[in-house]
């Protein structure tokens, strides 16, 4: 008859090893986006000649700025357990309104003869109006979702249509360009003329600051921790005394704000805005949705990170950039993005499915149970 | 015991909100008709009404499909636009062997897309919005990549399209004589699909009514429709009561893609070109029509008659705004605003009934 204590020791060892393995895999999955980025960069620098050159990296990172900003709000909304499909239209609202309002106030302030004062004043007012517009439309989304109890998908898809009609009406279908080139020179000028650091312009620094602010808000404040709770379990959040509705409204306001800010900075860097940005070419919604999910934000809400979404945006842009470097066309990019998004959604869904099959199991409790059984046997 | 055997679809509360939910859309049509008569004397002419119906018939076919998905409690099928485009392209590809080859190939493609959607959503329980959106992007990528972003014309086949991409080189390899087939007469046959008027009424209108009647029978008269309603009301309850819930969801998505493929064939025939942008915006419009028609996003409520009402309402709104001289973009804005208002009111009335989340 074998010694039960030896058996027990072996079982414990096996269990511990399995738990350790799970822990390592879990950590790896948690930080998969960084691993993914490294792999993509290595592959692309092998496959695409000149990928790591400063002249290639800088524009690539600059292209990521807009989706990074939009991704902030999108991640917030998703962590809260909702969707914001209207971000694409919000970008256009921000971009067109900042240009249109600038021209209006520039003319009111006296235009060219009035000098730099008129330009600065008009830009400040235009920025405020455009940001307020984005936040306002976000607020309507949030109110309808949180107070009206309408599904976020329906609200935001309705908002998307309304706003895309609005931007066309606002711009009369034309491209709007600002009548002054002062700001674009400031905002797009590299601060340092050093290779690889040319990326740092006013625009990218604003983006990074906003990103850091919202990451800290999410991770370091009780408000942000509460949002995680709302996303993962509304009932529990309510029991804990969290004002769930107000939080959800804020997530939509943040989404409108960041999307409008992204549009504003994008438009000012071009000094022009079009009403149909994102209708041709890669849909910004697809890019942001893919990055948010690849970045580890759980589709059902309750978990996620703004910085990881940003890293995922850069990863996807690196893939696009590398594909161009390999001599493949724009259509391949669209396909690659779609397949990437599809496979990540599928993977996430498979993991959730596996989890749901094991619902109620407590692997961490197994050693304890085994110990009890051993004692009982002895 | 009799309550157990009762058809659950016939359960009704004699409540004002229920009546508004069920027949509100027809009241809206009445109001719109009165406004229309005031706006223009031409409004009530038969030709104008036929025009309205003709304009929304494509939307009606798509909406009839998506209503199955919403009835099944799955929020919507955002892959409908690209399903339309993909099946249209496939139809153009295969119609060179004969019109029916093209139509059948397109419908098979639609069914495959729908079954794939349904499997992922029904089995793995992915959020339908995210998955169908992803599917939409995948299909868009596939079509654009296969044709290098170009459009394909039914009556034209160039050397270039047979050397790049995926579908066409494969077909050219399987059938080396593909370039020598008589394209012109076939294309004429295909392009005529959307412009034939048997009995003075466009063919696509017959198809829309046919699709809606089939949908009505399946949804409200068959056993399967009953199962659909149970699964739509609560997935878990459906599962516990012995319904194969995964299969039910798969069927709903299959219907959606199948109907979208029918609309895609007609849409491609109308535009006389197969391209990735065919059908853009139809997902939102269809959901708008369905919600206007009183179908609840919570699933398990509403009927195909309401969907028809919703589709017709959208046509009326667009027609009246056009008669008033309002531009397309402003129309879009107004439609969106009406949609949000109606949904909010609908959600409110449903909450009064004790249901959360419209």
XYZ file of C-alpha atoms in Angstrom:
736
model
C 0.000 0.000 0.000
C 1.517 3.333 -1.045
C 2.170 5.963 1.535
C -0.663 8.511 1.354
C 1.555 11.346 2.510
C 3.863 10.863 -0.458
C 0.897 10.841 -2.796
C -0.344 14.018 -1.222
C 3.009 15.702 -1.660
C 3.094 14.798 -5.335
C -0.440 16.064 -5.870
C 0.362 19.333 -4.124
C 3.480 19.781 -6.231
C 1.541 19.168 -9.414
C -1.203 21.527 -8.357
C 1.226 24.256 -7.428
C 3.048 23.846 -10.709
C -0.218 24.123 -12.587
C -1.244 27.196 -10.642
C 2.156 28.782 -11.311
C 1.769 28.021 -14.993
C -1.644 29.602 -14.995
C -0.286 32.633 -13.188
C 2.535 33.089 -15.710
C 0.188 32.629 -18.665
C -2.266 35.032 -17.072
C 0.390 37.702 -16.616
C 1.546 37.123 -20.168
C -2.000 37.453 -21.484
C -2.470 40.549 -19.381
C 0.562 42.215 -20.946
C 0.228 40.551 -24.327
C 0.082 43.849 -26.158
C 3.681 44.706 -25.255
C 4.848 41.277 -26.400
C 2.807 41.725 -29.549
C 4.344 45.122 -30.246
C 7.890 43.765 -29.856
C 7.144 40.829 -32.155
C 5.572 43.083 -34.783
C 8.473 45.532 -34.680
C 11.031 42.727 -35.026
C 9.136 41.071 -37.883
C 8.607 44.320 -39.704
C 12.201 45.467 -39.378
C 13.261 42.148 -40.887
C 10.611 42.089 -43.621
C 10.319 45.746 -44.563
C 13.544 47.523 -45.420
C 13.876 50.921 -43.791
C 11.169 50.248 -41.233
C 13.304 51.377 -38.297
C 14.455 54.557 -40.005
C 13.540 57.787 -38.261
C 11.880 59.049 -41.423
C 9.548 56.074 -41.261
C 8.960 55.836 -37.529
C 8.075 59.515 -37.075
C 5.133 59.692 -39.498
C 3.943 56.312 -38.307
C 3.711 57.533 -34.733
C 2.104 60.761 -35.858
C -0.620 58.814 -37.666
C -1.304 57.026 -34.386
C -2.042 60.236 -32.509
C -5.653 60.571 -33.627
C -6.689 56.960 -32.874
C -4.831 57.129 -29.548
C -6.939 60.089 -28.451
C -10.158 58.532 -29.689
C -9.181 55.245 -28.062
C -9.050 56.888 -24.635
C -12.746 57.690 -24.598
C -13.662 54.473 -26.377
C -11.857 52.434 -23.716
C -13.576 54.360 -20.941
C -16.979 53.664 -22.433
C -16.129 50.005 -22.961
C -14.827 49.608 -19.416
C -18.197 50.946 -18.298
C -19.815 48.121 -20.266
C -21.115 50.154 -23.213
C -20.136 51.037 -26.779
C -19.693 54.328 -28.483
C -20.120 53.796 -32.206
C -20.422 57.535 -32.790
C -16.707 58.308 -32.340
C -16.130 58.508 -36.095
C -18.725 61.260 -36.410
C -17.427 62.992 -33.264
C -13.997 63.294 -34.900
C -15.590 65.080 -37.844
C -17.607 67.328 -35.540
C -14.454 68.406 -33.711
C -12.423 68.869 -36.879
C -15.027 70.830 -38.838
C -16.264 72.959 -35.982
C -12.797 74.105 -34.952
C -12.070 75.190 -38.516
C -15.480 76.744 -39.146
C -15.649 78.598 -35.843
C -12.071 79.828 -36.201
C -12.876 81.381 -39.554
C -16.023 82.963 -38.154
C -14.327 84.531 -35.125
C -11.217 85.438 -37.064
C -13.421 87.473 -39.357
C -15.250 89.001 -36.384
C -11.979 89.984 -34.713
C -10.822 91.796 -37.826
C -8.929 89.136 -39.774
C -5.445 89.662 -41.165
C -5.022 93.370 -40.291
C -5.790 92.763 -36.603
C -2.534 90.812 -36.190
C -1.644 87.890 -33.979
C -4.088 88.779 -31.218
C -7.069 88.013 -33.410
C -5.578 84.662 -34.414
C -4.895 83.591 -30.843
C -8.287 84.742 -29.598
C -10.136 83.071 -32.444
C -8.275 79.785 -31.989
C -8.990 79.696 -28.269
C -12.702 80.314 -28.793
C -12.848 77.793 -31.655
C -11.116 75.141 -29.544
C -13.513 75.697 -26.685
C -16.582 75.596 -28.910
C -15.478 72.423 -30.695
C -14.593 70.660 -27.449
C -17.879 71.763 -25.920
C -19.750 70.426 -28.951
C -18.070 67.017 -28.657
C -18.720 66.856 -24.918
C -22.314 67.993 -25.424
C -23.101 65.259 -27.942
C -21.377 62.801 -25.623
C -23.556 64.056 -22.795
C -26.701 63.386 -24.834
C -25.440 59.860 -25.525
C -24.726 59.354 -21.838
C -28.062 60.717 -20.669
C -29.976 58.487 -23.058
C -27.975 55.432 -22.040
C -27.823 55.973 -18.298
C -31.091 57.765 -17.565
C -33.183 56.690 -20.545
C -32.047 53.054 -20.255
C -31.698 52.720 -24.007
C -29.023 50.343 -25.239
C -25.800 52.242 -25.984
C -25.516 50.632 -29.419
C -28.835 52.111 -30.515
C -28.177 55.535 -29.035
C -24.721 55.926 -30.519
C -25.655 54.551 -33.925
C -28.483 57.080 -34.018
C -26.047 59.782 -32.932
C -23.641 58.649 -35.657
C -26.272 59.211 -38.348
C -27.471 62.485 -36.879
C -23.946 63.847 -36.590
C -22.855 62.730 -40.034
C -25.868 64.581 -41.369
C -24.937 67.525 -39.150
C -21.318 67.780 -40.347
C -22.385 67.754 -43.985
C -24.967 70.429 -43.306
C -22.453 72.450 -41.278
C -19.754 72.325 -43.939
C -22.178 72.223 -46.902
C -20.159 69.216 -48.045
C -16.994 71.238 -48.555
C -13.514 71.095 -47.145
C -13.029 73.873 -44.612
C -9.541 75.303 -44.212
C -8.449 77.920 -41.704
C -7.593 81.369 -43.007
C -4.426 81.597 -40.955
C -1.326 79.408 -40.999
C 0.015 80.564 -37.637
C -1.122 77.637 -35.504
C -0.212 74.848 -37.870
C 3.393 76.067 -37.894
C 3.526 75.944 -34.110
C 1.667 72.727 -33.541
C 3.489 70.636 -36.134
C 7.029 71.951 -35.601
C 9.372 69.349 -34.099
C 10.728 70.549 -30.775
C 14.050 68.780 -31.323
C 15.753 68.300 -34.658
C 17.209 64.962 -33.613
C 16.447 61.711 -35.447
C 13.775 59.621 -33.707
C 12.874 62.580 -31.491
C 11.308 64.608 -34.268
C 8.088 62.945 -33.244
C 7.825 65.329 -30.300
C 5.716 68.209 -31.505
C 3.173 70.256 -29.609
C 0.460 67.932 -30.912
C 2.072 64.727 -29.719
C 2.906 66.245 -26.346
C -0.705 67.319 -25.830
C -1.798 63.795 -26.778
C 0.650 62.201 -24.362
C -0.404 64.517 -21.537
C -4.085 63.759 -22.101
C -3.288 60.043 -22.248
C -1.343 60.151 -18.971
C -4.065 62.190 -17.306
C -6.799 59.735 -18.217
C -4.684 56.704 -17.309
C -4.001 58.176 -13.870
C -7.677 59.060 -13.495
C -8.562 55.458 -14.254
C -5.934 53.703 -12.160
C -5.062 56.019 -9.299
C -8.331 57.619 -8.270
C -11.282 56.125 -6.474
C -13.462 57.466 -9.291
C -11.615 55.270 -11.790
C -11.649 52.203 -9.554
C -15.371 52.708 -9.154
C -15.760 52.700 -12.926
C -14.175 49.241 -13.096
C -16.697 48.097 -10.535
C -19.611 49.539 -12.490
C -18.400 47.782 -15.617
C -17.902 44.386 -14.063
C -20.951 44.258 -11.832
C -23.573 46.983 -11.817
C -25.480 45.435 -8.949
C -22.423 45.274 -6.712
C -21.491 48.837 -7.608
C -24.957 49.988 -6.663
C -24.744 48.099 -3.381
C -21.396 49.752 -2.698
C -23.022 53.132 -3.026
C -21.485 54.163 -6.342
C -23.491 56.594 -8.427
C -23.516 54.346 -11.461
C -25.587 56.541 -13.744
C -23.396 59.592 -13.265
C -20.267 57.543 -13.976
C -21.704 56.147 -17.172
C -22.724 59.621 -18.316
C -19.177 60.831 -17.646
C -17.680 58.019 -19.724
C -19.703 59.169 -22.721
C -18.766 62.799 -22.112
C -15.105 61.793 -21.977
C -15.541 59.830 -25.184
C -17.085 62.808 -26.958
C -14.403 65.096 -25.554
C -11.406 62.984 -26.576
C -12.819 62.188 -30.007
C -13.471 65.871 -30.633
C -9.986 66.726 -29.347
C -8.520 64.141 -31.693
C -10.415 65.664 -34.582
C -9.366 69.181 -33.564
C -5.666 68.351 -33.357
C -5.823 66.372 -36.589
C -7.539 69.237 -38.398
C -5.169 71.879 -37.049
C -2.164 69.805 -38.072
C -3.537 69.741 -41.629
C -5.051 73.229 -41.386
C -8.119 71.771 -43.087
C -11.063 69.512 -42.311
C -13.232 67.333 -44.526
C -16.745 66.125 -43.674
C -16.107 62.590 -44.911
C -12.969 61.639 -43.024
C -13.075 57.918 -42.389
C -15.644 57.150 -45.085
C -12.981 56.320 -47.612
C -10.005 54.459 -46.323
C -9.791 52.744 -42.974
C -12.715 53.425 -40.727
C -11.440 55.039 -37.495
C -14.075 53.082 -35.611
C -12.553 49.816 -36.787
C -9.071 50.931 -35.806
C -10.163 52.045 -32.362
C -12.355 49.025 -31.720
C -9.561 46.668 -32.750
C -6.984 48.471 -30.629
C -9.221 48.570 -27.590
C -9.913 44.859 -27.743
C -6.342 43.882 -28.609
C -5.194 46.168 -25.815
C -6.965 43.911 -23.364
C -10.159 45.806 -22.570
C -12.744 43.137 -21.911
C -15.716 43.296 -24.289
C -18.207 42.951 -21.467
C -16.626 45.770 -19.470
C -14.966 45.949 -16.088
C -11.360 45.653 -17.127
C -9.006 47.529 -19.386
C -6.378 50.173 -19.735
C -6.003 53.369 -21.707
C -2.247 53.060 -22.179
C -2.566 49.519 -23.490
C -5.113 50.729 -26.037
C -2.597 53.358 -27.135
C 0.144 50.742 -27.472
C -2.247 48.619 -29.505
C -2.914 51.564 -31.817
C 0.819 51.915 -32.406
C 1.100 48.164 -33.007
C -1.621 48.210 -35.639
C -0.081 51.245 -37.283
C 3.260 49.413 -37.305
C 1.613 46.493 -39.084
C 0.045 48.834 -41.665
C 3.311 50.645 -42.141
C 5.252 47.424 -42.488
C 2.790 46.116 -45.067
C 3.360 49.222 -47.164
C 7.105 48.781 -46.730
C 6.750 45.221 -48.009
C 5.151 46.605 -51.157
C 1.608 45.529 -50.394
C -1.218 47.912 -51.128
C -3.804 49.751 -49.136
C -6.406 47.050 -49.634
C -4.154 44.546 -47.922
C -4.112 46.885 -44.923
C -7.887 46.862 -44.732
C -7.911 43.080 -44.923
C -5.152 42.761 -42.317
C -6.972 45.060 -39.919
C -10.232 43.176 -40.375
C -8.655 39.761 -39.910
C -6.710 41.003 -36.887
C -9.859 42.371 -35.266
C -11.817 39.225 -36.091
C -9.218 36.849 -34.700
C -8.763 38.814 -31.497
C -12.521 38.986 -30.921
C -12.720 35.260 -31.581
C -9.851 34.530 -29.192
C -11.350 36.693 -26.450
C -14.737 35.074 -26.963
C -13.187 31.620 -26.777
C -11.475 32.488 -23.492
C -14.732 33.842 -22.056
C -16.530 30.724 -23.284
C -13.994 28.465 -21.567
C -14.365 30.534 -18.416
C -18.122 30.252 -18.514
C -17.801 26.473 -18.750
C -15.729 26.512 -15.565
C -17.998 28.899 -13.751
C -18.078 28.116 -10.054
C -14.775 26.255 -10.000
C -12.135 27.663 -7.710
C -8.710 26.421 -8.833
C -7.036 28.408 -6.081
C -9.028 26.477 -3.512
C -7.899 23.079 -4.806
C -4.756 22.728 -2.639
C -6.775 23.492 0.433
C -9.413 20.958 -0.521
C -6.717 18.391 -1.213
C -5.188 19.098 2.186
C -8.518 18.629 3.921
C -9.071 15.367 2.078
C -5.615 14.199 3.133
C -6.305 15.027 6.790
C -9.601 13.230 6.580
C -7.932 10.153 5.143
C -5.290 10.174 7.830
C -53.339 22.997 -18.160
C -54.674 24.970 -21.056
C -52.400 27.861 -20.155
C -49.380 25.703 -20.897
C -50.534 24.873 -24.387
C -51.448 28.471 -25.090
C -49.544 30.196 -27.859
C -47.348 32.650 -25.962
C -47.488 35.090 -28.843
C -51.172 35.630 -28.209
C -50.664 36.801 -24.614
C -51.786 40.388 -24.473
C -52.372 43.018 -21.864
C -55.141 45.474 -22.595
C -52.871 48.343 -21.905
C -52.541 51.665 -23.635
C -48.741 51.425 -23.869
C -48.999 48.021 -25.488
C -51.340 49.402 -28.112
C -49.001 52.328 -28.743
C -46.103 49.922 -29.069
C -47.903 47.680 -31.462
C -49.822 50.109 -33.612
C -47.974 53.351 -32.973
C -46.174 53.141 -36.268
C -49.405 53.003 -38.243
C -50.686 56.026 -36.403
C -47.447 57.727 -37.410
C -48.031 56.718 -41.036
C -51.502 58.282 -40.846
C -50.098 61.545 -39.482
C -47.358 61.557 -42.113
C -49.915 60.912 -44.846
C -51.932 63.922 -43.708
C -48.781 66.072 -43.641
C -47.877 64.748 -47.071
C -51.276 65.731 -48.486
C -50.895 69.221 -47.068
C -47.367 69.574 -48.456
C -48.045 68.506 -51.999
C -51.120 67.600 -54.035
C -49.016 65.018 -55.870
C -48.439 63.067 -52.698
C -51.453 60.782 -52.875
C -51.011 59.901 -56.544
C -50.510 56.201 -57.172
C -47.238 56.824 -58.969
C -45.822 58.660 -55.960
C -46.869 55.957 -53.532
C -45.370 53.344 -55.826
C -42.193 55.406 -55.924
C -42.026 55.474 -52.136
C -42.463 51.724 -51.959
C -39.941 51.157 -54.704
C -37.398 53.353 -52.937
C -37.671 51.421 -49.685
C -38.012 47.941 -51.137
C -34.278 47.191 -50.824
C -34.385 48.428 -47.258
C -37.477 46.317 -46.638
C -35.728 43.127 -47.695
C -32.722 43.848 -45.458
C -34.928 44.893 -42.544
C -37.000 41.706 -42.828
C -33.785 39.737 -42.345
C -32.348 41.803 -39.526
C -35.666 41.727 -37.696
C -35.070 38.005 -37.105
C -31.805 38.850 -35.384
C -33.413 41.536 -33.229
C -36.404 39.311 -32.478
C -33.854 36.773 -31.305
C -32.485 39.285 -28.812
C -29.187 39.975 -30.555
C -29.313 43.753 -31.105
C -28.571 43.735 -34.811
C -26.526 42.515 -37.708
C -23.959 45.148 -38.645
C -22.433 42.879 -41.278
C -25.453 43.421 -43.568
C -23.836 46.146 -45.747
C -20.788 44.097 -46.597
C -22.884 40.960 -46.959
C -24.826 42.857 -49.611
C -21.637 43.986 -51.326
C -19.943 40.586 -51.150
C -22.904 38.656 -52.445
C -23.394 41.233 -55.179
C -19.821 40.773 -56.297
C -20.156 36.980 -56.161
C -23.343 37.208 -58.215
C -21.594 39.305 -60.845
C -18.778 36.767 -60.928
C -20.961 33.723 -61.377
C -23.666 35.182 -63.592
C -21.331 34.782 -66.540
C -22.327 31.087 -66.447
C -25.991 32.019 -66.316
C -28.206 34.267 -64.234
C -29.391 31.542 -61.895
C -25.849 30.376 -61.207
C -25.073 33.872 -60.012
C -28.159 34.190 -57.838
C -27.693 30.784 -56.249
C -23.990 31.329 -55.647
C -24.734 34.684 -54.021
C -27.406 33.199 -51.786
C -25.136 30.339 -50.756
C -22.473 32.880 -49.836
C -25.058 34.750 -47.776
C -26.078 31.598 -45.961
C -22.440 30.747 -45.199
C -21.763 34.216 -43.804
C -24.901 34.036 -41.707
C -24.124 30.591 -40.343
C -20.626 31.743 -39.406
C -22.032 34.776 -37.603
C -24.648 32.659 -35.914
C -22.174 30.035 -34.791
C -19.789 32.532 -33.210
C -22.573 34.489 -31.550
C -24.786 31.582 -30.597
C -22.087 29.182 -29.439
C -19.363 31.423 -28.045
C -21.833 34.090 -26.882
C -19.851 36.996 -28.327
C -21.520 40.363 -28.288
C -23.367 40.438 -31.611
C -22.479 44.059 -32.313
C -18.743 43.558 -31.976
C -18.643 40.344 -33.936
C -20.823 41.491 -36.829
C -18.867 44.735 -36.983
C -15.656 42.705 -37.148
C -17.242 40.487 -39.793
C -18.187 43.581 -41.763
C -14.589 44.763 -41.728
C -13.243 41.319 -42.638
C -15.588 41.090 -45.614
C -14.717 44.627 -46.647
C -11.046 43.712 -46.517
C -11.671 40.543 -48.510
C -13.616 42.269 -51.264
C -11.241 45.212 -51.523
C -8.185 42.991 -51.469
C -9.588 40.576 -54.023
C -10.365 43.316 -56.498
C -7.580 45.725 -55.587
C -10.168 48.275 -54.534
C -11.686 48.463 -58.013
C -15.292 47.993 -59.008
C -16.354 45.160 -61.244
C -18.783 45.689 -64.064
C -21.052 42.849 -65.134
C -20.364 43.383 -68.824
C -16.655 43.867 -68.569
C -13.780 41.608 -67.640
C -10.268 42.872 -67.968
C -7.021 40.963 -68.073
C -5.938 42.765 -64.908
C -8.786 41.526 -62.741
C -7.869 37.944 -63.572
C -4.289 38.231 -62.446
C -4.626 40.073 -59.147
C -6.527 39.214 -56.014
C -7.909 35.925 -54.911
C -11.319 34.914 -56.269
C -10.756 35.659 -59.905
C -7.336 34.054 -60.430
C -8.743 30.985 -58.705
C -11.714 30.933 -61.057
C -9.468 31.532 -64.033
C -7.326 28.588 -62.981
C -10.361 26.330 -62.567
C -11.872 27.388 -65.853
C -9.357 28.645 -68.420
C -12.093 29.591 -70.882
C -13.640 32.073 -68.486
C -12.538 35.038 -70.558
C -14.281 33.732 -73.663
C -17.763 33.492 -72.157
C -20.436 35.713 -73.616
C -20.583 38.490 -71.054
C -22.605 41.151 -72.789
C -25.936 39.371 -73.145
C -25.628 37.858 -69.680
C -24.921 41.280 -68.231
C -27.987 42.687 -69.938
C -30.024 39.916 -68.361
C -28.536 40.670 -64.943
C -28.898 44.433 -65.175
C -32.533 44.028 -66.148
C -33.321 42.434 -62.774
C -33.829 45.730 -61.006
C -35.554 47.453 -63.898
C -38.228 44.934 -64.893
C -41.776 45.973 -64.114
C -44.037 42.926 -64.351
C -47.586 44.293 -64.235
C -46.400 47.860 -63.821
C -44.823 47.140 -60.447
C -41.063 46.683 -60.011
C -39.901 43.109 -59.530
C -38.028 44.007 -56.367
C -41.299 45.103 -54.747
C -42.781 41.654 -55.326
C -39.654 40.198 -53.814
C -39.939 42.458 -50.783
C -43.540 41.455 -50.146
C -42.676 37.807 -50.722
C -39.790 37.977 -48.273
C -41.927 39.741 -45.694
C -44.769 37.232 -45.997
C -42.325 34.332 -45.625
C -40.767 36.123 -42.664
C -44.171 36.751 -41.105
C -45.161 33.110 -41.417
C -41.886 31.881 -39.925
C -41.872 34.444 -37.148
C -45.477 34.466 -36.049
C -47.051 31.235 -37.262
C -44.464 28.471 -37.022
C -43.195 26.523 -34.047
C -39.762 27.761 -34.868
C -40.944 31.343 -34.477
C -42.166 30.465 -31.022
C -38.745 29.086 -30.130
C -37.200 32.232 -31.559
C -39.378 34.291 -29.263
C -38.413 32.305 -26.186
C -34.698 32.487 -26.993
C -35.086 36.181 -27.755
C -36.782 36.880 -24.463
C -34.175 35.002 -22.498
C -31.373 32.914 -23.942
C -30.917 30.889 -20.770
C -34.608 30.181 -20.308
C -34.752 28.985 -23.890
C -31.812 26.706 -23.300
C -33.278 25.316 -20.073
C -36.606 24.585 -21.712
C -34.921 22.256 -24.150
C -34.623 24.516 -27.158
C -31.407 24.266 -29.128
C -30.611 27.923 -28.533
C -27.398 27.938 -30.566
C -29.246 26.571 -33.584
C -31.996 29.137 -33.149
C -29.529 32.027 -33.105
C -27.736 30.542 -36.096
C -31.008 30.389 -37.978
C -31.777 34.016 -37.162
C -28.415 35.183 -38.482
C -28.743 32.925 -41.498
C -32.074 34.531 -42.376
C -30.530 37.973 -41.960
C -27.617 37.247 -44.287
C -29.796 35.387 -46.763
C -32.190 38.322 -47.091
C -29.251 40.721 -47.217
C -27.838 38.698 -50.103
C -31.164 38.964 -51.976
C -31.089 42.725 -51.459
C -27.433 42.748 -52.483
C -28.195 41.055 -55.799
C -30.880 43.622 -56.640
C -28.762 46.510 -55.412
C -25.827 45.421 -57.576
C -28.154 44.994 -60.529
C -29.580 48.470 -59.936
C -26.140 50.085 -59.778
C -24.876 47.828 -62.588
C -21.607 47.522 -60.710
C -20.262 45.275 -57.988
C -18.202 47.129 -55.411
C -17.375 47.200 -51.710
C -19.494 50.294 -51.030
C -22.796 48.798 -52.180
C -25.221 48.736 -49.289
C -23.442 51.219 -47.060
C -25.707 52.593 -44.357
C -28.336 49.894 -44.754
C -27.564 48.420 -41.339
C -28.514 51.575 -39.492
C -31.539 52.273 -41.654
C -32.809 48.743 -41.189
C -32.430 48.927 -37.419
C -34.209 52.290 -37.477
C -37.112 50.823 -39.410
C -37.337 47.811 -37.143
C -37.315 49.854 -33.952
C -39.847 52.297 -35.412
C -41.999 49.285 -36.189
C -42.282 48.488 -32.510
C -39.824 45.623 -32.266
C -38.043 45.723 -28.939
C -34.272 45.472 -28.748
C -34.727 43.334 -25.671
C -35.904 40.648 -28.076
C -39.022 38.585 -28.417
C -41.417 41.452 -29.153
C -42.841 42.816 -32.358
C -43.871 41.421 -35.702
C -43.104 41.585 -39.380
C -46.156 43.795 -39.962
C -44.607 46.400 -37.706
C -41.330 46.118 -39.588
C -43.150 46.845 -42.829
C -44.753 49.833 -41.128
C -41.355 51.079 -40.015
C -39.884 50.698 -43.483
C -42.837 52.497 -45.042
C -42.543 55.288 -42.464
C -38.914 55.891 -43.385
C -39.932 56.048 -47.040
C -42.712 58.517 -46.240
C -40.437 60.762 -44.173
C -37.825 60.854 -46.919
C -40.485 61.460 -49.592
C -42.190 64.282 -47.681
C -38.877 65.967 -46.863
C -37.911 65.756 -50.525
C -41.261 67.238 -51.558
C -40.598 70.034 -49.056
C -37.232 70.632 -50.683
C -35.015 69.516 -47.799
C -31.530 68.337 -48.769
C -30.210 64.794 -48.347
C -27.866 65.575 -45.483
C -30.470 67.457 -43.493
C -32.798 64.516 -44.129
C -30.182 62.235 -42.631
C -29.969 64.471 -39.579
C -33.748 64.589 -39.159
C -34.067 60.812 -39.547
C -31.392 60.287 -36.897
C -33.091 62.687 -34.499
C -36.501 61.047 -35.044
C -34.905 57.675 -34.455
C -33.329 58.691 -31.147
C -36.573 60.275 -29.964
C -38.685 57.267 -30.874
C -36.276 54.884 -29.205
C -36.198 56.969 -26.043
C -40.005 57.124 -25.914
C -40.231 53.405 -26.637
C -37.758 52.656 -23.844
C -39.814 54.775 -21.483
C -43.037 52.999 -22.306
C -41.343 49.625 -21.971
C -40.050 50.583 -18.547
C -43.591 51.381 -17.540
C -44.421 47.837 -18.548
C -41.708 46.675 -16.216
C -39.023 45.987 -18.780
C -35.593 47.490 -18.525
C -33.407 48.287 -21.510
C -35.161 48.708 -24.794
